[in-house]
Amino acid sequence: MSGLHIVVCGSIVPDPLQTLEPVTTPAGPGLKNEMMLPAILDPWAGHALFEAANLAKSVAGSKVYLVSLGPKAKLQQVMMTIGQKAPFELVVADGPASGFTDAAEVAAELAAAIEAIPGLDKSQLLVFGGWQSASRGAGATLQMLGERLGITDQFQGVDEIKMQADGSFTVLERIEGGSYQLSSCAGTPAVLGWATGNLPEPPNNPQIGMANMRLIMPALQKAKPAKVSTGEVSFVAVELPKQVRETRVVKDMALEEMAKEIVDWIRG
Amino acid sequence: MEILRTLPGDDVRQIMWRYADRFDLQMAIQSARSIARGLVARLVADGQRNTHEWTPRKAELLTAFDQSGLTALYMDPEDGGFIAGPKNLALSLVALELAWVDGGSATCSLASNLALAPIHEKGTPEQRHAYMGGCVPPQPGEDRVVKRGAFALTEALPYIGVDTGVVSGRVRVSDWQDGQEPMLQVEKRGRFITNMDFATFVTAAVDSDDPRIKGSCMVILEESDPGTFDRGTPTKKMVHQLSSTCDPVLNLTIPASRIIGGYEVRDGVIVPNFSHGEIIGSVFHRTRIPVGLMSSVKLLSAVEPVIRYHRNRFRGGDAAQPGTPRFDLGLQQKEDALQRLVDVWATGEAGMSLGLAAARLADEFDPIERAKDALLAERGVVGVRAQMSALRKVQAQAIEYVELLNAPVGKRDEARFQELDADALAKFVGLDALSNVLIPACKLWCTGQTAVMMREAVALVGGYGITEDCPGFLFQKWNDAQLEATYEGPEAVQRRHLTATMNNPVFLASLHAWVRELKDLAKTRPGLGAGVLATGLELWAWTLDHLQNATDPEGRKLYHNKRQGVTFPLADALCWLLGPYFLLKDILELEAKGGDNPVVADGLQGLVTFFLDLFHVQAARGTGEAGRLCAELVYGFRSPGQKCCAVGDAECVGPEELAHFVHLRSKADMCFTGSRLSKDRAGLALSQVMIPEALDYPI
Ligand SMILES: Cc1cc2nc3c(=O)[nH]c(=O)nc-3n(C[C@H](O)[C@H](O)[C@H](O)COP(=O)(O)OP(=O)(O)OC[C@H]3O[C@@H](n4cnc5c(N)ncnc54)[C@H](O)[C@@H]3O)c2cc1C
């Protein structure tokens, strides 16, 4: 089997510890001070990226691309961490990474960015991403992206991929009721929307970082502007999920006691 | 008017502190941050600071530093590091990221570098390669154990402490066969030696106890050397418990090739190329900068937890209803709670700006120092005296250089500046004079004032402030600052250093250039606070000049290194003024360049206004403190019998020779105009700034 071309689609989301306050902007709904809030790589995309890097290591000659649609100045900050975690080449489409943009428009931009990657071999292509994102849980983007790229073997809620020597692979997908579905696929290309996967976040490795940066910085500089908007969608109201806070802060409580309390609560 | 919208993030700091184009540094910061707010915070939250011993959990720090590249940060790429060139700024930024959560973890990350520093600065090429390379964690496929170092200067009482001349560590020849390398016997009893629990080698200061060895030197001791390598008992320290400290007893036989910097044999005597004094001089010059920054950053780290505590103070239960000011603002309804936090923040900003200016200067200075050494060697100028004399000859050019360096770029003689900038000797003398003030000032002021102002931060959290549950570990940070003020040279050492350097005409030329710059700014942008700082600096310079010429009633010179009662407060006075100056420079940089970054451009005006208010607050405070100290020194050494003036107390206008001082003092007072309005505005901004929902590290 020759090397895989793994394209991971993922962008940034505001750091979840920040105060996220919906506001109306001329471009549709947004978050208060969104541009100024520190961002992180979307955690679902993060799982996809780490799985991609791991897979690429096991199949000689493989290559990982991270395709990101997001504001490039903010992406650059996030790359200072993510760029140290796994070897990849960055492709940037400079546009909003908001949770309110239209998934179809985003998929179109991503498809265009992927099609434009020089030397990409579509027959060896695996498109990875999150099965949903931390800013928008619709789970729609990857499916539309796959369709646009003509890739119809699609898996969502993936926790594992196992490659065989002949290029076929098996995929473990989450399905309802806490169960898994095991599928086998004859070979690339395919789209995989990752759930959490099985890998921990790799520690930062500055040697990888320095090597990646040689390509990341030029990629950020030559990022093409991407036009995405809220599309046809009009938002009537936007609000954060209501927080029900009946929190008690308890130190040093035994795990069994905690579990018991939760069970009692569920039983009512 | 736009006000501060969010707490300043990385994009803002990268511009202010001038590393926006250094992705190597930005990556190192992110690595340090993830360790600080993850592992380090968990260790503190889990009570690991409650033990003096070096525990397996604390040792996880070393693995984390190794894995994420922080251990190798100090090394050059040829030795396995990843940052080329000087690394003062890099080490400072990493140390302050760790100290944002816990100072001891920062000390732990720096201590091996301190052990390496004598080798890095003065070691032979072989020593440098063996130890710098050996301290890089093994790469995949390599089979070796990483070296870790400890730096042993301080000795069991009554020997080395502040006074580094009273060495009790001994070196003598144990065996010297003809034509073979001499073997040395080294005895050293260290006190408070960091990293000692796990160090595999120690760089130790020792003195000769043998006529066949000349003077003092530093040596490298390995744990595998024959003899005693007793790590000693852990120090029962009440701070920085995430670093290891012990009192080791070392008695080992080593080859003479372990003398740092090598030696010559002259007339049957081993003559080390460098004394221990020469080595520690060059080491400490740089390593003190991160320590100052580790302190100042604590003040910045206190802002968010204090705001959150104040805002949430009355939420929950029925103490206040949502929508009421009491619910929304909590203690931030009270002016004092806001304004004391402004003081804490402003002190932190000033310290950071001063320390990072020192770090950048040290980075710029390192290659110039080497160029100077090479040039002098090429000209055959050898020996300390000959070098000093050669450098004195370029003092006039150095003065011209620092004046041009500090002049506005469009208005100075650019051709002349470039010419002097290319003159290694003039540039060396210019930058040397500056760094010889900025570095001790950073260590002295940042640590000392943090120890004072962290107490304010702790007080702002009330009873919680002094409990283990205080968010942001404020109590520990307050205590830790006291150690930072002590190790690597307590405050007395820094004041002594400043006594010898702050009257250097080259530094004074720079200071006067700053005054001109600030006065120009005060004209074009009145109300900023540039005027009050300019007056403070003028007042200080006048006082220095006066004290250098004045005598006490017994006719004894006032400015003299024996008179610490004169020189030390004057050093303190200067330090109060340096922080605000560099803070202003950083804010102006942000104002000029922030617009180019879309992230910073959004909200830039409010941010700059807020920072300028902090500057104004700190400039007024600095000038106030400096003015008070200067007044005590100028008047305080006049005898009570010496009348101020002929007219008597009621209408006293001061003696004639002090007329200019009197004028500057009253001008300084008037220059406070608007500074409290700035504080009002800054306080208001703190009541409105958006902060995260929760702290990003556990409590
Ligand atoms: C946790 C910790 C870690 C340390 N790590 C190391 C290490 O790794 N390696 C190492 O070598 N050392 C280390 N030290 C030692 C540290 O550098 C010394 O404690 C410090 O230099 C002061 O020495 P001393 O404690 O003997 O104070 P002393 O010399 O006894 O001074 C005490 C005080 O007396 C006054 N004083 C002394 N001399 C003068 C003077 N000439 N003029 C005016 N006032 C004066 C000052 O107020 C001074 O603070 C560490 C210390 C601690 C606490």
CSV table of C-alpha atoms in Angstrom, one decimal, chain B residues 289-510:
chain,number,residue,atom,x,y,z
B,289,ILE,CA,16.3,38.5,34.9
B,290,PRO,CA,13.9,35.5,34.8
B,291,VAL,CA,13.7,35.6,38.6
B,292,GLY,CA,12.5,39.2,38.6
B,293,LEU,CA,9.9,38.4,36.0
B,294,MET,CA,8.7,35.3,37.9
B,295,SER,CA,7.8,37.7,40.7
B,296,SER,CA,6.1,40.4,38.6
B,297,VAL,CA,4.0,38.0,36.7
B,298,LYS,CA,2.4,36.8,39.9
B,299,LEU,CA,0.7,40.3,40.1
B,300,LEU,CA,-0.7,39.9,36.7
B,301,SER,CA,-1.9,36.4,37.5
B,302,ALA,CA,-3.8,37.8,40.5
B,303,VAL,CA,-6.0,40.1,38.5
B,304,GLU,CA,-8.5,37.6,37.2
B,305,PRO,CA,-9.1,35.6,40.4
B,306,VAL,CA,-9.5,38.8,42.4
B,307,ILE,CA,-12.0,40.3,39.9
B,308,ARG,CA,-14.0,37.0,39.9
B,309,TYR,CA,-14.1,36.8,43.7
B,310,HIS,CA,-15.2,40.4,43.9
B,311,ARG,CA,-17.9,40.1,41.3
B,312,ASN,CA,-19.3,36.8,42.6
B,313,ARG,CA,-19.2,37.8,46.2
B,314,PHE,CA,-22.9,38.2,46.7
B,315,ARG,CA,-24.2,35.8,44.1
B,316,GLY,CA,-26.1,32.6,45.0
B,317,GLY,CA,-28.6,32.4,47.9
B,318,ASP,CA,-30.7,35.4,48.6
B,319,ALA,CA,-27.9,37.9,49.5
B,320,ALA,CA,-28.6,39.7,46.2
B,321,GLN,CA,-31.1,39.4,43.4
B,322,PRO,CA,-29.9,39.0,39.7
B,323,GLY,CA,-30.0,42.4,38.0
B,324,THR,CA,-29.1,44.4,41.0
B,325,PRO,CA,-25.7,46.1,41.2
B,326,ARG,CA,-24.9,44.1,44.3
B,327,PHE,CA,-25.4,40.9,42.3
B,328,ASP,CA,-23.7,42.0,39.2
B,329,LEU,CA,-20.7,43.9,40.6
B,330,GLY,CA,-20.4,42.5,44.1
B,331,LEU,CA,-17.5,44.1,45.9
B,332,GLN,CA,-16.6,45.9,42.7
B,333,GLN,CA,-19.2,48.4,43.7
B,334,LYS,CA,-16.6,49.7,46.2
B,335,GLU,CA,-14.0,52.1,44.8
B,336,ASP,CA,-11.2,50.9,47.1
B,337,ALA,CA,-11.5,47.2,45.9
B,338,LEU,CA,-11.2,48.4,42.3
B,339,GLN,CA,-8.4,50.9,42.9
B,340,ARG,CA,-6.2,48.6,45.0
B,341,LEU,CA,-6.4,46.1,42.2
B,342,VAL,CA,-5.3,48.8,39.8
B,343,ASP,CA,-2.3,49.3,41.9
B,344,VAL,CA,-1.5,45.6,41.9
B,345,TRP,CA,-1.9,45.4,38.2
B,346,ALA,CA,0.1,48.6,37.5
B,347,THR,CA,3.0,47.3,39.6
B,348,GLY,CA,2.9,44.0,37.8
B,349,GLU,CA,2.9,45.7,34.3
B,350,ALA,CA,5.8,48.0,35.3
B,351,GLY,CA,7.8,45.0,36.5
B,352,MET,CA,7.1,43.0,33.4
B,353,SER,CA,8.1,45.8,31.1
B,354,LEU,CA,11.3,46.5,33.0
B,355,GLY,CA,12.2,42.8,33.2
B,356,LEU,CA,11.5,42.0,29.6
B,357,ALA,CA,13.4,45.1,28.4
B,358,ALA,CA,16.3,43.7,30.4
B,359,ALA,CA,15.9,40.3,28.8
B,360,ARG,CA,15.8,41.7,25.3
B,361,LEU,CA,18.8,43.9,26.0
B,362,ALA,CA,20.7,40.8,27.3
B,363,ASP,CA,19.9,39.0,24.1
B,364,GLU,CA,21.2,41.9,22.1
B,365,PHE,CA,24.1,42.3,24.3
B,366,ASP,CA,25.4,38.7,24.2
B,367,PRO,CA,26.7,38.7,20.6
B,368,ILE,CA,28.1,42.3,21.1
B,369,GLU,CA,30.0,41.1,24.1
B,370,ARG,CA,31.5,38.3,22.1
B,371,ALA,CA,32.3,40.7,19.2
B,372,LYS,CA,34.0,43.0,21.7
B,373,ASP,CA,36.1,40.1,23.1
B,374,ALA,CA,37.1,39.0,19.6
B,375,LEU,CA,38.0,42.5,18.5
B,376,LEU,CA,40.1,43.1,21.6
B,377,ALA,CA,41.9,39.8,21.2
B,378,GLU,CA,42.6,40.7,17.6
B,379,ARG,CA,44.1,43.9,18.7
B,380,GLY,CA,46.2,42.1,21.3
B,381,VAL,CA,44.5,43.7,24.2
B,382,VAL,CA,44.6,41.1,27.0
B,383,GLY,CA,44.0,41.2,30.7
B,384,VAL,CA,41.3,42.9,32.7
B,385,ARG,CA,43.2,46.2,33.1
B,386,ALA,CA,44.2,46.7,29.5
B,387,GLN,CA,40.6,45.9,28.4
B,388,MET,CA,39.1,48.4,30.8
B,389,SER,CA,41.5,51.0,29.6
B,390,ALA,CA,40.6,50.3,26.0
B,391,LEU,CA,36.9,50.5,26.7
B,392,ARG,CA,37.3,53.8,28.7
B,393,LYS,CA,38.7,55.3,25.5
B,394,VAL,CA,35.4,54.8,23.7
B,395,GLN,CA,33.2,56.3,26.4
B,396,ALA,CA,32.5,59.4,24.4
B,397,GLN,CA,31.3,57.4,21.4
B,398,ALA,CA,29.3,55.1,23.7
B,399,ILE,CA,27.5,58.2,25.1
B,400,GLU,CA,26.8,59.4,21.7
B,401,TYR,CA,25.6,55.9,20.8
B,402,VAL,CA,23.1,55.7,23.6
B,403,GLU,CA,21.9,59.2,22.9
B,404,LEU,CA,21.2,58.4,19.3
B,405,LEU,CA,19.7,55.0,20.3
B,406,ASN,CA,17.1,56.8,22.4
B,407,ALA,CA,16.5,59.6,20.0
B,408,PRO,CA,13.4,59.5,17.7
B,409,VAL,CA,14.2,57.5,14.6
B,410,GLY,CA,13.1,60.1,12.1
B,411,LYS,CA,15.0,62.9,13.8
B,412,ARG,CA,18.4,61.5,14.6
B,413,ASP,CA,21.5,61.4,12.5
B,414,GLU,CA,20.9,58.0,11.0
B,415,ALA,CA,24.2,57.7,9.3
B,416,ARG,CA,26.1,58.4,12.5
B,417,PHE,CA,23.9,56.0,14.4
B,418,GLN,CA,24.5,53.2,12.0
B,419,GLU,CA,28.2,53.9,12.1
B,420,LEU,CA,28.3,53.7,16.0
B,421,ASP,CA,25.9,50.7,15.9
B,422,ALA,CA,28.5,48.9,13.9
B,423,ASP,CA,31.3,49.8,16.3
B,424,ALA,CA,31.5,46.8,18.6
B,425,LEU,CA,33.4,48.6,21.3
B,426,ALA,CA,31.2,51.7,21.5
B,427,LYS,CA,28.0,49.6,21.3
B,428,PHE,CA,29.4,47.2,24.0
B,429,VAL,CA,30.1,50.1,26.4
B,430,GLY,CA,26.7,51.6,25.7
B,431,LEU,CA,24.7,48.4,26.2
B,432,ASP,CA,26.9,47.3,29.1
B,433,ALA,CA,26.1,50.5,31.0
B,434,LEU,CA,22.4,50.0,30.4
B,435,SER,CA,22.3,46.3,31.3
B,436,ASN,CA,24.3,46.9,34.4
B,437,VAL,CA,21.4,49.0,35.6
B,438,LEU,CA,18.4,47.2,34.2
B,439,ILE,CA,19.3,43.7,35.3
B,440,PRO,CA,19.9,44.5,39.0
B,441,ALA,CA,17.0,46.9,39.0
B,442,CYS,CA,14.8,44.2,37.6
B,443,LYS,CA,15.9,41.6,40.2
B,444,LEU,CA,15.6,44.2,43.0
B,445,TRP,CA,12.4,46.0,42.2
B,446,CYS,CA,10.3,43.3,40.7
B,447,THR,CA,10.9,40.8,43.5
B,448,GLY,CA,10.7,43.3,46.3
B,449,GLN,CA,7.6,45.2,45.1
B,450,THR,CA,5.9,41.9,44.3
B,451,ALA,CA,6.4,40.8,47.8
B,452,VAL,CA,4.7,44.0,49.0
B,453,MET,CA,1.9,44.1,46.4
B,454,MET,CA,1.0,40.4,46.6
B,455,ARG,CA,0.1,41.1,50.1
B,456,GLU,CA,-2.4,43.6,48.8
B,457,ALA,CA,-3.8,41.0,46.4
B,458,VAL,CA,-4.1,38.5,49.2
B,459,ALA,CA,-5.9,41.1,51.3
B,460,LEU,CA,-8.4,41.8,48.5
B,461,VAL,CA,-9.7,38.2,48.8
B,462,GLY,CA,-10.4,38.6,52.5
B,463,GLY,CA,-10.3,35.5,54.6
B,464,TYR,CA,-10.1,33.2,51.6
B,465,GLY,CA,-6.8,34.9,50.7
B,466,ILE,CA,-5.0,33.1,53.5
B,467,THR,CA,-6.5,29.7,53.0
B,468,GLU,CA,-5.6,26.8,50.7
B,469,ASP,CA,-8.8,27.3,48.9
B,470,CYS,CA,-7.9,30.8,47.6
B,471,PRO,CA,-8.2,30.7,43.8
B,472,GLY,CA,-4.9,31.5,42.0
B,473,PHE,CA,-2.7,30.3,44.9
B,474,LEU,CA,-2.2,34.0,45.9
B,475,PHE,CA,-0.9,33.3,49.4
B,476,GLN,CA,1.8,30.9,48.1
B,477,LYS,CA,2.7,33.5,45.5
B,478,TRP,CA,3.1,36.2,48.1
B,479,ASN,CA,5.4,34.0,50.1
B,480,ASP,CA,7.3,32.8,47.1
B,481,ALA,CA,8.2,36.4,46.1
B,482,GLN,CA,10.2,36.6,49.3
B,483,LEU,CA,12.5,33.8,48.2
B,484,GLU,CA,12.8,35.3,44.7
B,485,ALA,CA,14.0,38.5,46.4
B,486,THR,CA,16.6,36.4,48.3
B,487,TYR,CA,18.2,33.7,46.1
B,488,GLU,CA,20.5,34.6,43.2
B,489,GLY,CA,21.6,37.6,45.3
B,490,PRO,CA,19.4,39.3,47.8
B,491,GLU,CA,18.3,42.9,47.5
B,492,ALA,CA,21.5,44.1,49.2
B,493,VAL,CA,23.5,42.6,46.4
B,494,GLN,CA,21.5,44.3,43.8
B,495,ARG,CA,21.6,47.6,45.6
B,496,ARG,CA,25.4,47.2,45.8
B,497,HIS,CA,25.6,46.5,42.1
B,498,LEU,CA,23.5,49.6,41.3
B,499,THR,CA,25.7,51.7,43.6
B,500,ALA,CA,28.6,50.9,41.3
B,501,THR,CA,26.7,51.3,38.0
B,502,MET,CA,24.0,53.9,38.2
B,503,ASN,CA,26.4,56.8,38.2
B,504,ASN,CA,28.1,55.6,35.0
B,505,PRO,CA,28.1,58.6,32.6
B,506,VAL,CA,27.0,56.4,29.8
B,507,PHE,CA,23.9,55.3,31.7
B,508,LEU,CA,23.2,58.9,32.7
B,509,ALA,CA,23.4,60.0,29.1
B,510,SER,CA,20.7,57.4,28.4
